[in-house]
CSV table of C-alpha atoms in Angstrom, one decimal:
chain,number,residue,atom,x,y,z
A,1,UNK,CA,1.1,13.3,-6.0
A,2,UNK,CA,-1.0,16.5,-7.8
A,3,UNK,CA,-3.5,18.5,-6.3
A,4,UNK,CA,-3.9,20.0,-10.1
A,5,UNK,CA,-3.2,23.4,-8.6
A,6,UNK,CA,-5.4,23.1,-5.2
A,7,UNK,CA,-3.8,23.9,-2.1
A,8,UNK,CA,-5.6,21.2,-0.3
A,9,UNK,CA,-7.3,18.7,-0.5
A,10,UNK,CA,-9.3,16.2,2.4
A,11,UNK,CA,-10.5,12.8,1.6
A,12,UNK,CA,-12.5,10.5,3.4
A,13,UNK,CA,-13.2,7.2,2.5
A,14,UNK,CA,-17.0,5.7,1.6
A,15,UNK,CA,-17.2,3.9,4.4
A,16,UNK,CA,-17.0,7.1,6.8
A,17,UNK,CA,-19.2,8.6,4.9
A,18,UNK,CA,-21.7,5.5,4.8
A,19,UNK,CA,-21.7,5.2,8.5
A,20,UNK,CA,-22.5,8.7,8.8
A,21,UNK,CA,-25.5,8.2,6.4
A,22,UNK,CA,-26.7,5.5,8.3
A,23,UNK,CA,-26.5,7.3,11.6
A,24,UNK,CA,-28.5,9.9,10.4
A,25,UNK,CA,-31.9,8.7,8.7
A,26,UNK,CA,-33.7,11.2,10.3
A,27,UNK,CA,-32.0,13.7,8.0
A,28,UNK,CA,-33.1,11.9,4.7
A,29,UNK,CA,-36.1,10.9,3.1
A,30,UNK,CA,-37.2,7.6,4.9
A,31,UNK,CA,-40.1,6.6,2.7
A,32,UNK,CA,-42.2,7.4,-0.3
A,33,UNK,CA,-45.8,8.1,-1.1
A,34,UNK,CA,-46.8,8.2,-5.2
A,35,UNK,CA,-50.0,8.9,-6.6
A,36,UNK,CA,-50.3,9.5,-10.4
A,37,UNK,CA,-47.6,11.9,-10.8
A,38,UNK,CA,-47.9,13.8,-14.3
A,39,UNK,CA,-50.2,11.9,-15.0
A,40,UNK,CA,-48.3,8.8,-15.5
A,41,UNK,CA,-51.3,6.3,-13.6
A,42,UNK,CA,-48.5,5.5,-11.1
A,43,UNK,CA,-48.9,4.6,-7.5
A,44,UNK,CA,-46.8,3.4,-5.1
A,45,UNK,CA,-46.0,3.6,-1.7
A,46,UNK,CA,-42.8,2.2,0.4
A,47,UNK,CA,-40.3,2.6,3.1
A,48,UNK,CA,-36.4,3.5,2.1
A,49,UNK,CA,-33.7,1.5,4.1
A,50,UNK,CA,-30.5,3.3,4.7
A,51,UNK,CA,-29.5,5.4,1.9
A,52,UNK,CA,-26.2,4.5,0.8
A,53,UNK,CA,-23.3,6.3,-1.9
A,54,UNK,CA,-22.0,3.8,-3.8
A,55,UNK,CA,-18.8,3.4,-6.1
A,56,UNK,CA,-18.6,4.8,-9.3
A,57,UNK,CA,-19.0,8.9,-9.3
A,58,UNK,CA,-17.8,11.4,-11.6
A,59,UNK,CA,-16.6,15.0,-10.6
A,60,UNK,CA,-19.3,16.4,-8.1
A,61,UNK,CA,-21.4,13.5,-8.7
A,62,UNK,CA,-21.7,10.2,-6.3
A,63,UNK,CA,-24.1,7.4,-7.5
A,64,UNK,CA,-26.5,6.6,-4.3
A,65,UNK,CA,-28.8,3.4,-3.5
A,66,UNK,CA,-32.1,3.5,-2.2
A,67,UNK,CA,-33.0,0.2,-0.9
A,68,UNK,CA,-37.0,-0.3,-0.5
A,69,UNK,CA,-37.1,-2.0,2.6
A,70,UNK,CA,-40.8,-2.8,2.0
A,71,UNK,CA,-43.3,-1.1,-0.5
A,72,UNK,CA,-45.7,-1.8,-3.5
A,73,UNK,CA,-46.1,-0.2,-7.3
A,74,UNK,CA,-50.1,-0.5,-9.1
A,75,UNK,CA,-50.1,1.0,-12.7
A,76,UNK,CA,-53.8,1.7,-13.4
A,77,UNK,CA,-53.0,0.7,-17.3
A,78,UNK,CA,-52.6,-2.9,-16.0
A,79,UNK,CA,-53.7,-3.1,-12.5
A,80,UNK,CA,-51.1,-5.5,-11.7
A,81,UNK,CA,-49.4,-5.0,-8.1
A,82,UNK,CA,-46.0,-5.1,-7.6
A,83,UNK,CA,-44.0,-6.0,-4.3
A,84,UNK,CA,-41.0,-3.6,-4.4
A,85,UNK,CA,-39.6,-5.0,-1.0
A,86,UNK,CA,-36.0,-5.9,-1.9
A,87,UNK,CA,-35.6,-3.6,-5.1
A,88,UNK,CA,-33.0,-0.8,-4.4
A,89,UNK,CA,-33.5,3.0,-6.6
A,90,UNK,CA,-29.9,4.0,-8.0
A,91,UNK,CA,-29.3,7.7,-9.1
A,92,UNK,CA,-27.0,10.2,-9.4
A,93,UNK,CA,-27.4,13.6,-7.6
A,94,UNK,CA,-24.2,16.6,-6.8
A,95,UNK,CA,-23.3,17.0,-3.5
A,96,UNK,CA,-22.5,21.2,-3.2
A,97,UNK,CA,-21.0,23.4,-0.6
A,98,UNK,CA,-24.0,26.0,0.6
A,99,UNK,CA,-23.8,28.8,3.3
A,100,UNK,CA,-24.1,27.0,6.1
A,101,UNK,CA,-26.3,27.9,9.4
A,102,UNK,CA,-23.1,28.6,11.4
A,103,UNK,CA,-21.6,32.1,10.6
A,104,UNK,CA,-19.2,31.9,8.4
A,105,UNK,CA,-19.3,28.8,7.0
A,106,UNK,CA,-20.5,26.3,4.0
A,107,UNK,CA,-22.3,22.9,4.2
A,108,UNK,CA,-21.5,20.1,1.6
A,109,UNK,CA,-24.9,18.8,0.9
A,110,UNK,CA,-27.2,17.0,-1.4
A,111,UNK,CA,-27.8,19.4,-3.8
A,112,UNK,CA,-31.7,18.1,-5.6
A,113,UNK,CA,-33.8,20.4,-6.9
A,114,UNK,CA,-35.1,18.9,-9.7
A,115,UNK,CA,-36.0,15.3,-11.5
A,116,UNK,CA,-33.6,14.4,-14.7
A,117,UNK,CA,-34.5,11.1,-16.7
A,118,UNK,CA,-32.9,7.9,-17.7
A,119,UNK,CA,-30.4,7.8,-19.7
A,120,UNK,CA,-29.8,11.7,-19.5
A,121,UNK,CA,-26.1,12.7,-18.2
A,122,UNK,CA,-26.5,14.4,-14.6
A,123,UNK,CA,-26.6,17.5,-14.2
A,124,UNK,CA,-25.6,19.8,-11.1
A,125,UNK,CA,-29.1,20.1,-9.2
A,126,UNK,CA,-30.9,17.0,-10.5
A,127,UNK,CA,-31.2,13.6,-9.2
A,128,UNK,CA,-31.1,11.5,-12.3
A,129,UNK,CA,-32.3,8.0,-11.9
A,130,UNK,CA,-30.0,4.9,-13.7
A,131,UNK,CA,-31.9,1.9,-12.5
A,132,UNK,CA,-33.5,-0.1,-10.3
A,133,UNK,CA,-31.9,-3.0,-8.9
A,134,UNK,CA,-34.7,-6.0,-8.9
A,135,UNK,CA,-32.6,-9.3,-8.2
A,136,UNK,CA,-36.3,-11.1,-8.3
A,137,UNK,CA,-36.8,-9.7,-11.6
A,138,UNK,CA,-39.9,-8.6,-10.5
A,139,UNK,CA,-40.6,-5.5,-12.6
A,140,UNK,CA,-40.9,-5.4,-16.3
A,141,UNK,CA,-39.6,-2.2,-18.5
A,142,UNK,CA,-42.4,-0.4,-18.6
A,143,UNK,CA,-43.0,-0.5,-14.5
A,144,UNK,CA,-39.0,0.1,-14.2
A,145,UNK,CA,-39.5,3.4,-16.4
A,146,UNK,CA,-42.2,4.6,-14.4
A,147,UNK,CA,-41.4,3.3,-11.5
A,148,UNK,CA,-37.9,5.7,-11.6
A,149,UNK,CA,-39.2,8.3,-13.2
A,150,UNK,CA,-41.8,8.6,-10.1
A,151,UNK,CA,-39.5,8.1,-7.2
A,152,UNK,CA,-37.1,10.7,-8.7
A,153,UNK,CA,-39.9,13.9,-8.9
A,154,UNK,CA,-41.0,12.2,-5.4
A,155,UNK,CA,-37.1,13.0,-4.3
A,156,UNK,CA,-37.1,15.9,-6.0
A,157,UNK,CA,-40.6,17.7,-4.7
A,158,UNK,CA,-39.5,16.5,-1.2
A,159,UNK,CA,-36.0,17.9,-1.1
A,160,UNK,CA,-36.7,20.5,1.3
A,161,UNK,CA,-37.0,17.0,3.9
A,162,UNK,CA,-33.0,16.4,3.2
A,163,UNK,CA,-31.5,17.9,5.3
A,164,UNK,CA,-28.2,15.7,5.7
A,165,UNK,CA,-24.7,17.5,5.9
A,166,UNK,CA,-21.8,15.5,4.6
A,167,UNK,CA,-18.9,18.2,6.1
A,168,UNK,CA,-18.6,22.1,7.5
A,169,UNK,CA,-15.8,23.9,5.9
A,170,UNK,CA,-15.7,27.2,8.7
A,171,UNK,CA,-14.1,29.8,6.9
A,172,UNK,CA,-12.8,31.5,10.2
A,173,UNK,CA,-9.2,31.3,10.6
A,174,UNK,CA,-8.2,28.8,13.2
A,175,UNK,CA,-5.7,30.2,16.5
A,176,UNK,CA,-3.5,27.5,15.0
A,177,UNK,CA,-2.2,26.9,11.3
A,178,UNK,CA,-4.4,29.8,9.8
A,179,UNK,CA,-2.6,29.3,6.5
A,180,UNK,CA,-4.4,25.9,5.8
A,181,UNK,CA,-8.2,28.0,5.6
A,182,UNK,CA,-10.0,27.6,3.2
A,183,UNK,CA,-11.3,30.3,1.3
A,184,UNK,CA,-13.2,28.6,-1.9
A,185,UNK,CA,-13.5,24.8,-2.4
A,186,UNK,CA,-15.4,22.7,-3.8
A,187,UNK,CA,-16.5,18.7,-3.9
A,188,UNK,CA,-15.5,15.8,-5.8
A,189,UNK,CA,-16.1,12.2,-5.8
A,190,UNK,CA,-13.1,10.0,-7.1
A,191,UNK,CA,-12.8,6.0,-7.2
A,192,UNK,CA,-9.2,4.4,-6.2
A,193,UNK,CA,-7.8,3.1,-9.3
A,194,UNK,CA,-7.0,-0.4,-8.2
A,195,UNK,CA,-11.0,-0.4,-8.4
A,196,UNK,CA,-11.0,-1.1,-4.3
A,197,UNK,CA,-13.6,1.4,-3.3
A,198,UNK,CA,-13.9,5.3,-3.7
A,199,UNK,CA,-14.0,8.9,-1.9
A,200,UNK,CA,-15.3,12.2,-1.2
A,201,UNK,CA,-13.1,14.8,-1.4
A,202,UNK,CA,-13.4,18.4,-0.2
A,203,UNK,CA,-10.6,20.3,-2.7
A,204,UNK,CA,-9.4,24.2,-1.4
A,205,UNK,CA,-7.8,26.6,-2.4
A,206,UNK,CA,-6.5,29.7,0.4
A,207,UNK,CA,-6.2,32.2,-1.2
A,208,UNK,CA,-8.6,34.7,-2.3
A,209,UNK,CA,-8.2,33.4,-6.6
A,210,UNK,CA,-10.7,32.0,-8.2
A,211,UNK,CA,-11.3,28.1,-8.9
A,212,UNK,CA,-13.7,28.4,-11.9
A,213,UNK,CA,-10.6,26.7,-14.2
A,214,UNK,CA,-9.4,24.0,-11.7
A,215,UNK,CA,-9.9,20.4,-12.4
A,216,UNK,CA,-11.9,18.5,-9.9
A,217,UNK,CA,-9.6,15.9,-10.3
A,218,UNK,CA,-8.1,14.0,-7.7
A,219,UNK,CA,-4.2,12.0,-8.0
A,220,UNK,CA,-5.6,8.5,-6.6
A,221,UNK,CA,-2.1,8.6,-4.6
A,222,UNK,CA,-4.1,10.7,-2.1
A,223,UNK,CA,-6.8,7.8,-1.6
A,224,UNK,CA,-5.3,6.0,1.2
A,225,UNK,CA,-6.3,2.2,1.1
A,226,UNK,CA,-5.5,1.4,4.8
A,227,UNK,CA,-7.0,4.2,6.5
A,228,UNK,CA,-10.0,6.5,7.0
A,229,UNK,CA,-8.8,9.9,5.5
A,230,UNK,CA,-6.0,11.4,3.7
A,231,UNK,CA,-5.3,15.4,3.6
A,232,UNK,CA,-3.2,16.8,1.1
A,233,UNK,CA,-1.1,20.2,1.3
A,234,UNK,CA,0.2,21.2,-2.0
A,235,UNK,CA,4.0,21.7,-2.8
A,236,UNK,CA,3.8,25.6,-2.7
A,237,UNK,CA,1.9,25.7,0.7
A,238,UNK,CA,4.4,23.1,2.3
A,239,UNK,CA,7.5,25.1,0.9
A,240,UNK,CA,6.0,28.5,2.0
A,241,UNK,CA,3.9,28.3,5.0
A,242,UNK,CA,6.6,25.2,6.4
A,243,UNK,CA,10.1,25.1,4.9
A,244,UNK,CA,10.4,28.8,4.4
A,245,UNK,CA,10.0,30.3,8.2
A,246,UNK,CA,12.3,27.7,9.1
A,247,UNK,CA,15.3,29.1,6.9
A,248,UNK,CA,15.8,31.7,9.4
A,249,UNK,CA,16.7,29.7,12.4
A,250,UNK,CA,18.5,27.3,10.0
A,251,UNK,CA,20.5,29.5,8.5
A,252,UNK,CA,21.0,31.9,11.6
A,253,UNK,CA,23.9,34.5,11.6
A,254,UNK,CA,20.9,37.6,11.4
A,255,UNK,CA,18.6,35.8,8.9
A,256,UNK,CA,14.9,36.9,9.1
A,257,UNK,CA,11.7,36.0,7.2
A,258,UNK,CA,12.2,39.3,5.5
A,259,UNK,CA,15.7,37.5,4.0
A,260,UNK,CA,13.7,35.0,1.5
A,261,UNK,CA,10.4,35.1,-0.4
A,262,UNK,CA,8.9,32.3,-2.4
A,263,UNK,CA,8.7,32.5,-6.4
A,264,UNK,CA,5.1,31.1,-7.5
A,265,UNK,CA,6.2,31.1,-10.9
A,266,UNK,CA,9.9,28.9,-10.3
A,267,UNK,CA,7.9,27.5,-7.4
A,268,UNK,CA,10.9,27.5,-5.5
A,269,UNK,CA,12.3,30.0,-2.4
A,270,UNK,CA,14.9,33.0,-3.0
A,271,UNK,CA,16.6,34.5,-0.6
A,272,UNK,CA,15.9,38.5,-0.8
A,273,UNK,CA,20.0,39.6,0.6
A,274,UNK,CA,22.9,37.6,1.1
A,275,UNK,CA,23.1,35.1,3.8
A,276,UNK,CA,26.1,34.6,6.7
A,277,UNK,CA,27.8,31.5,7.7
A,278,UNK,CA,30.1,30.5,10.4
A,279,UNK,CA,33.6,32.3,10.0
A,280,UNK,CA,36.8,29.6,8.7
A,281,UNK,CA,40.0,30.8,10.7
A,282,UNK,CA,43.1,29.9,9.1
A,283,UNK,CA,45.9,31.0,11.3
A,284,UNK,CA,45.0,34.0,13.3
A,285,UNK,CA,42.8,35.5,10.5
A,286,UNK,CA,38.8,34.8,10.2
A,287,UNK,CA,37.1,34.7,6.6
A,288,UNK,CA,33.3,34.6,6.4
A,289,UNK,CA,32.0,33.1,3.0
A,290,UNK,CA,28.0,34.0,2.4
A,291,UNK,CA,25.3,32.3,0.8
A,292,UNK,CA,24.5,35.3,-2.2
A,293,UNK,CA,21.8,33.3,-4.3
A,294,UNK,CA,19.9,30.4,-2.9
A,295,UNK,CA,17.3,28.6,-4.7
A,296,UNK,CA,14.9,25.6,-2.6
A,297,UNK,CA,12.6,23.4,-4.0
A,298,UNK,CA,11.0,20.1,-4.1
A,299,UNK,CA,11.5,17.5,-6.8
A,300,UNK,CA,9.3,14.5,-6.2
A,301,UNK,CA,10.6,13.4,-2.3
A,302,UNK,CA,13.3,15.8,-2.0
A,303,UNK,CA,14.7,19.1,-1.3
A,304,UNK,CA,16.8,20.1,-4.4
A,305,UNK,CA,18.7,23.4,-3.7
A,306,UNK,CA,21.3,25.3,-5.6
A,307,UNK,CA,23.2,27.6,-3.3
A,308,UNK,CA,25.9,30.2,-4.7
A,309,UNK,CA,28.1,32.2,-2.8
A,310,UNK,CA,31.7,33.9,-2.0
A,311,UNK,CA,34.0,34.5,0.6
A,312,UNK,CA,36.5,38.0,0.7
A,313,UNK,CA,40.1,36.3,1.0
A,314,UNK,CA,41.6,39.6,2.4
A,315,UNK,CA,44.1,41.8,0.1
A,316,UNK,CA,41.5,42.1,-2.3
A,317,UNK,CA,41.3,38.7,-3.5
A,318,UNK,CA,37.5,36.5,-3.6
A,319,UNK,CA,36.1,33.4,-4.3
A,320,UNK,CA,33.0,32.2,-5.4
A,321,UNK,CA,31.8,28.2,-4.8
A,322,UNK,CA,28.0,26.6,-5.5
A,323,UNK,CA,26.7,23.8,-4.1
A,324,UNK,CA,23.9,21.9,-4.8
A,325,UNK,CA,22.6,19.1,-1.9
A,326,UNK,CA,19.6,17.0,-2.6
A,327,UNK,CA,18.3,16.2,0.7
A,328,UNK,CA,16.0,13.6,1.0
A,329,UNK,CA,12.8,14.2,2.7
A,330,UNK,CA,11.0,11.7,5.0
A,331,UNK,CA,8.3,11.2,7.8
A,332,UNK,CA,9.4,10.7,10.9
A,333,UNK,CA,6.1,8.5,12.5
A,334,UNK,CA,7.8,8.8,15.8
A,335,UNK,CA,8.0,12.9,15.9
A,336,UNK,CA,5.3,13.5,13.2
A,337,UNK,CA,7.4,15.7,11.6
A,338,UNK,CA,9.6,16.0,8.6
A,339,UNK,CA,12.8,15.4,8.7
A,340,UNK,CA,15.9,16.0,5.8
A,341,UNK,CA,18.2,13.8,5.1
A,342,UNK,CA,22.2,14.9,4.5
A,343,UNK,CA,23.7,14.4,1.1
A,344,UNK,CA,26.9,12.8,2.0
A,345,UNK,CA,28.5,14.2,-1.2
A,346,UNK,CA,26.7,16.8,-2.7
A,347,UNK,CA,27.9,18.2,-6.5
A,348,UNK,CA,30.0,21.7,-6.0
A,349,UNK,CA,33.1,23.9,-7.1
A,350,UNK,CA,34.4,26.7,-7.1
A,351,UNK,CA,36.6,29.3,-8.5
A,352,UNK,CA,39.4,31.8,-7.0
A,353,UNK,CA,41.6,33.9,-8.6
A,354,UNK,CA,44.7,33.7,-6.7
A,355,UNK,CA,48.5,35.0,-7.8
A,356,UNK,CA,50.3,32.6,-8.3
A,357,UNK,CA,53.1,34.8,-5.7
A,358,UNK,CA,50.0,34.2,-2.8
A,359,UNK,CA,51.1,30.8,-1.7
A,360,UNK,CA,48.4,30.6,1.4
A,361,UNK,CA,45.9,31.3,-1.7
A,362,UNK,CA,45.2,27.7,-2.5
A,363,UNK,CA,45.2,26.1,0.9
A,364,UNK,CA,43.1,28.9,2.6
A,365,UNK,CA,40.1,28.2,-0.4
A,366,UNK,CA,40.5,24.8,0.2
A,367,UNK,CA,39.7,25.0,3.9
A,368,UNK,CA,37.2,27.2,3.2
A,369,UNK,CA,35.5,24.8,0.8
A,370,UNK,CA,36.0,22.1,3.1
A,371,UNK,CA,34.1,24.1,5.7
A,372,UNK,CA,31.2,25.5,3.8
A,373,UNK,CA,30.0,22.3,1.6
A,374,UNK,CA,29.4,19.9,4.6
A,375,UNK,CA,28.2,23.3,6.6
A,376,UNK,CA,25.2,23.4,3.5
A,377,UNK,CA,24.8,19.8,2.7
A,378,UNK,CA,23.9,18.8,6.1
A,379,UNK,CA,24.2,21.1,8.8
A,380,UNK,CA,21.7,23.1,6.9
A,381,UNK,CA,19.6,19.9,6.2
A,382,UNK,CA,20.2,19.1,9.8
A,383,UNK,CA,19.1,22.3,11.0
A,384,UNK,CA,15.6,22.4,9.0
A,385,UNK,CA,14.7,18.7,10.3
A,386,UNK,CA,14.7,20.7,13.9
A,387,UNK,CA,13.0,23.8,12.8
A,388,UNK,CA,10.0,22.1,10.8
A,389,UNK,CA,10.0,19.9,13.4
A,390,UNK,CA,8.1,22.9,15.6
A,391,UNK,CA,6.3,24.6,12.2
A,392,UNK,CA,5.2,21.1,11.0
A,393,UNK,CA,2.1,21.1,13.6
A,394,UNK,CA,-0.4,19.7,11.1
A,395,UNK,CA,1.1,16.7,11.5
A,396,UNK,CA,0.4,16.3,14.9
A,397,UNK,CA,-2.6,18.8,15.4
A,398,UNK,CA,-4.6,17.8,11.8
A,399,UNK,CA,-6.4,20.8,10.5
A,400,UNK,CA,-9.9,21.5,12.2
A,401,UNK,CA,-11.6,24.2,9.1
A,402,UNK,CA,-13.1,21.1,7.7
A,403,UNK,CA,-15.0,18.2,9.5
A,404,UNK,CA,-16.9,15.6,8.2
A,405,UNK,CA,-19.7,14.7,9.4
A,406,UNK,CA,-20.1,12.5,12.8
A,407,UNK,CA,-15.9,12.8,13.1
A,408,UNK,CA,-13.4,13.2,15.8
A,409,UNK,CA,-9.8,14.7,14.8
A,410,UNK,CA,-8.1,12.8,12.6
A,411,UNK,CA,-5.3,10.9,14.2
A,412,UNK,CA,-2.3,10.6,12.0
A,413,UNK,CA,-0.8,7.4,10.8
A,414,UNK,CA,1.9,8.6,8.4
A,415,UNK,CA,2.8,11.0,5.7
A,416,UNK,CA,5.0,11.6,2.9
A,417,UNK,CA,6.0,13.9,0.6
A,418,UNK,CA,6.1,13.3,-3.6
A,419,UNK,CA,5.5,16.3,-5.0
A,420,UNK,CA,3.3,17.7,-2.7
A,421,UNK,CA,2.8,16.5,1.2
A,422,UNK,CA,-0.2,14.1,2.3
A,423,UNK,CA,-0.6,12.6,5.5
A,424,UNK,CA,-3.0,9.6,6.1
A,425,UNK,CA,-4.8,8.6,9.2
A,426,UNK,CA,-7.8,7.5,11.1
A,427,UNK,CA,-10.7,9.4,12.9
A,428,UNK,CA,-10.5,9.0,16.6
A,429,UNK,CA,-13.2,7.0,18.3
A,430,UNK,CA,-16.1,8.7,20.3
């Protein structure tokens, strides 16, 4: 999965969308009155049946039908009358994210100002007419041309009547998982690729950087084909804002958040000073081997880690071992939280330099070892499934900054992580 360098992204599906539209006709333009516009000896009059987005978008664009419900076109250069009943308008128009009424927040809306023409690519502001569907074959070219080219600066000069909001994005931290915000986004339209329907797509970023140069592109693994809505969180959030303030009570032994940071550029976590581990006793004496370099990321579904470190052997003699588990990471539907899998034999080794007159040399290190690899490979892994389990509330309470229109909280269903983490789900029922 790739958010392309967003840090999240929320899909809905069509059909969410759709129902919303068709809840709402109030909120669009229900019907159309044309008399000789530009002088093109056009008139027609009609009423518009639900309006409706239909597959096949591009980027901020989404292709929507107008079905004419009932309605007639007269051309005064033939005089011939037209019944439009059953035809449909088809158009592309950008949705965009405006200031919203509510303080502090943006509305994604149709975003028509002006009429572009057949055949012309679409362009941000315009609604662009394609065709007109006419099953009866009822129209001829020349009444098709004029025909679109008249509903379209009809749509256009009324667009002050549209006054339908797809989603809110409220720009106020939450009391709850502040660190999922938004602070700029933006909207794109994306069909699945098996060709089985599309989505809208509200794509964020949550930090204050600017998203002139991201793609509005969206990984069809995020379209989820057996529910409502998928949210995506991108690798670096999940490892930061998740993994990352659970290291602490992981690791224990006096670790803080102060002991790691994350690297954006090795998109991994550090730790910042050395880390403790459980003391080894061999006979009445106590060694205590530390973590002194870790390294954490995610490769596709797992955790990958690299951790190197060394224990004082007493009369000044050390080692130094590394270990690197790969912990598999998986989605506990049960808890709704992640949950790390051990690596029953992780790759490791170490080195001592021990006299060859210290007979307890090679013993003691090989205790040691025997102690500190399991410790990392799965008391560690152990330890993070039961501290992400707590910092993992998106999972359980979905993120609230962004809500669709005529939506409950979305409820859900299952999540994964490849790459980055998306969790899929329905809206709960009113």
């Amino acid at each position: 999965m790739n958010l392309y360098g967003w840090d999240t992204a929320f899909a809905i599906d069509l059909s969410v969308a759709n129902a919303a539209l068709a809840r709402n006709q109030g909120s669009l333009l229900v019907g159309f009155t044309i008399d000789d516009p530009d002088g093109l000896q056009v008139r027609a009059e009609g009423s518009f049946g639900g309006w409706q987005i239909a597959e096949g978008g591009s980027g901020q664009f989404i292709t929507v039908r107008l079905p004419i419900v009932d309605g007639w076109l007269e051309l005064g250069t033939q005089g011939d009358w037209v019944d439009l009943a059953g035809t449909t308008f088809v158009a592309s128009v950008a949705l965009d994210l405006i200031p919203s009424a509510i303080p502090d927040a943006e509305d994604l809306r149709f975003d028509v100002t002006t009429a572009g023409k057949v055949g012309e690519p679409p362009v941000a502001g315009a609604i662009t007419p394609i065709r007109m569907d006419d099953p009866d074959e009822r129209l001829d070219e020349l009444q098709e041309a004029l025909l679109l080219a008249s509903l379209a600066t009809y749509i256009a000069q009324h667009a002050d009547r549209i006054s339908f909001v797809f989603a809110t994005v409220n720009l106020v931290p939450p009391q709850s998982d502040s660190w999922l915000t938004p602070v700029r986004s933006a909207f794109s339209y994306a069909d699945r690729s098996d060709g089985t329907g599309g989505a809208l797509v509200i794509l964020s970023v949550t930090s204050d950087r600017s998203i002139d140069d991201l793609p509005r592109s969206v990984d069809p693994a995020l379209l989820a084909r057996d529910h409502q809505a998928a949210f995506g969180i991108s690798q670096a959030l999940l490892l930061e804002n998740v993994i990352m303030p659970s290291l602490p009570p992981a690791f224990g032994h006096g670790a803080t958040p102060a002991s790691f940071t994350y690297d954006q550029q090795a998109r991994q976590i550090v730790n910042l000073q050395p880390l403790g581990m459980n003391s080894v006793r061999w006979g009445a004496i106590d060694y205590d081997p530390q973590i002194d370099r870790l390294r954490l990321g995610i490769d596709g579904s797992d955790l990958r880690a690299r951790y190197e470190g060394s224990c004082d052997l007493k009369a000044g003699i050390s080692m130094t071992f590394w270990i690197e588990p790969v912990n598999r990471i998986v989605y506990d539907d049960g808890t709704k939280a992640l949950a790390f899998l051990a690596d029953a034999n992780p790759k490791s080794d170490y080195d001592a330099d021990i006299p060859w007159y210290w007979w307890l040399g090679g013993p003691i290190v090989r205790a040691i070892v025997g102690i500190v690899v399991p410790a990392i490979a799965s008391g560690i892994a152990d330890s993070l499934t039961s501290s992400v389990g707590s910092m993992l509330s998106p999972a359980r309470n979905p993120p609230t900054s962004i809500r669709w229109q005529d939506t409950q909280d979305l409820q859900i269903a299952t999540a994964w992580v490849e790459g980055d983490f998306v969790m899929t789900g329905d809206f709960a029922r009113t």
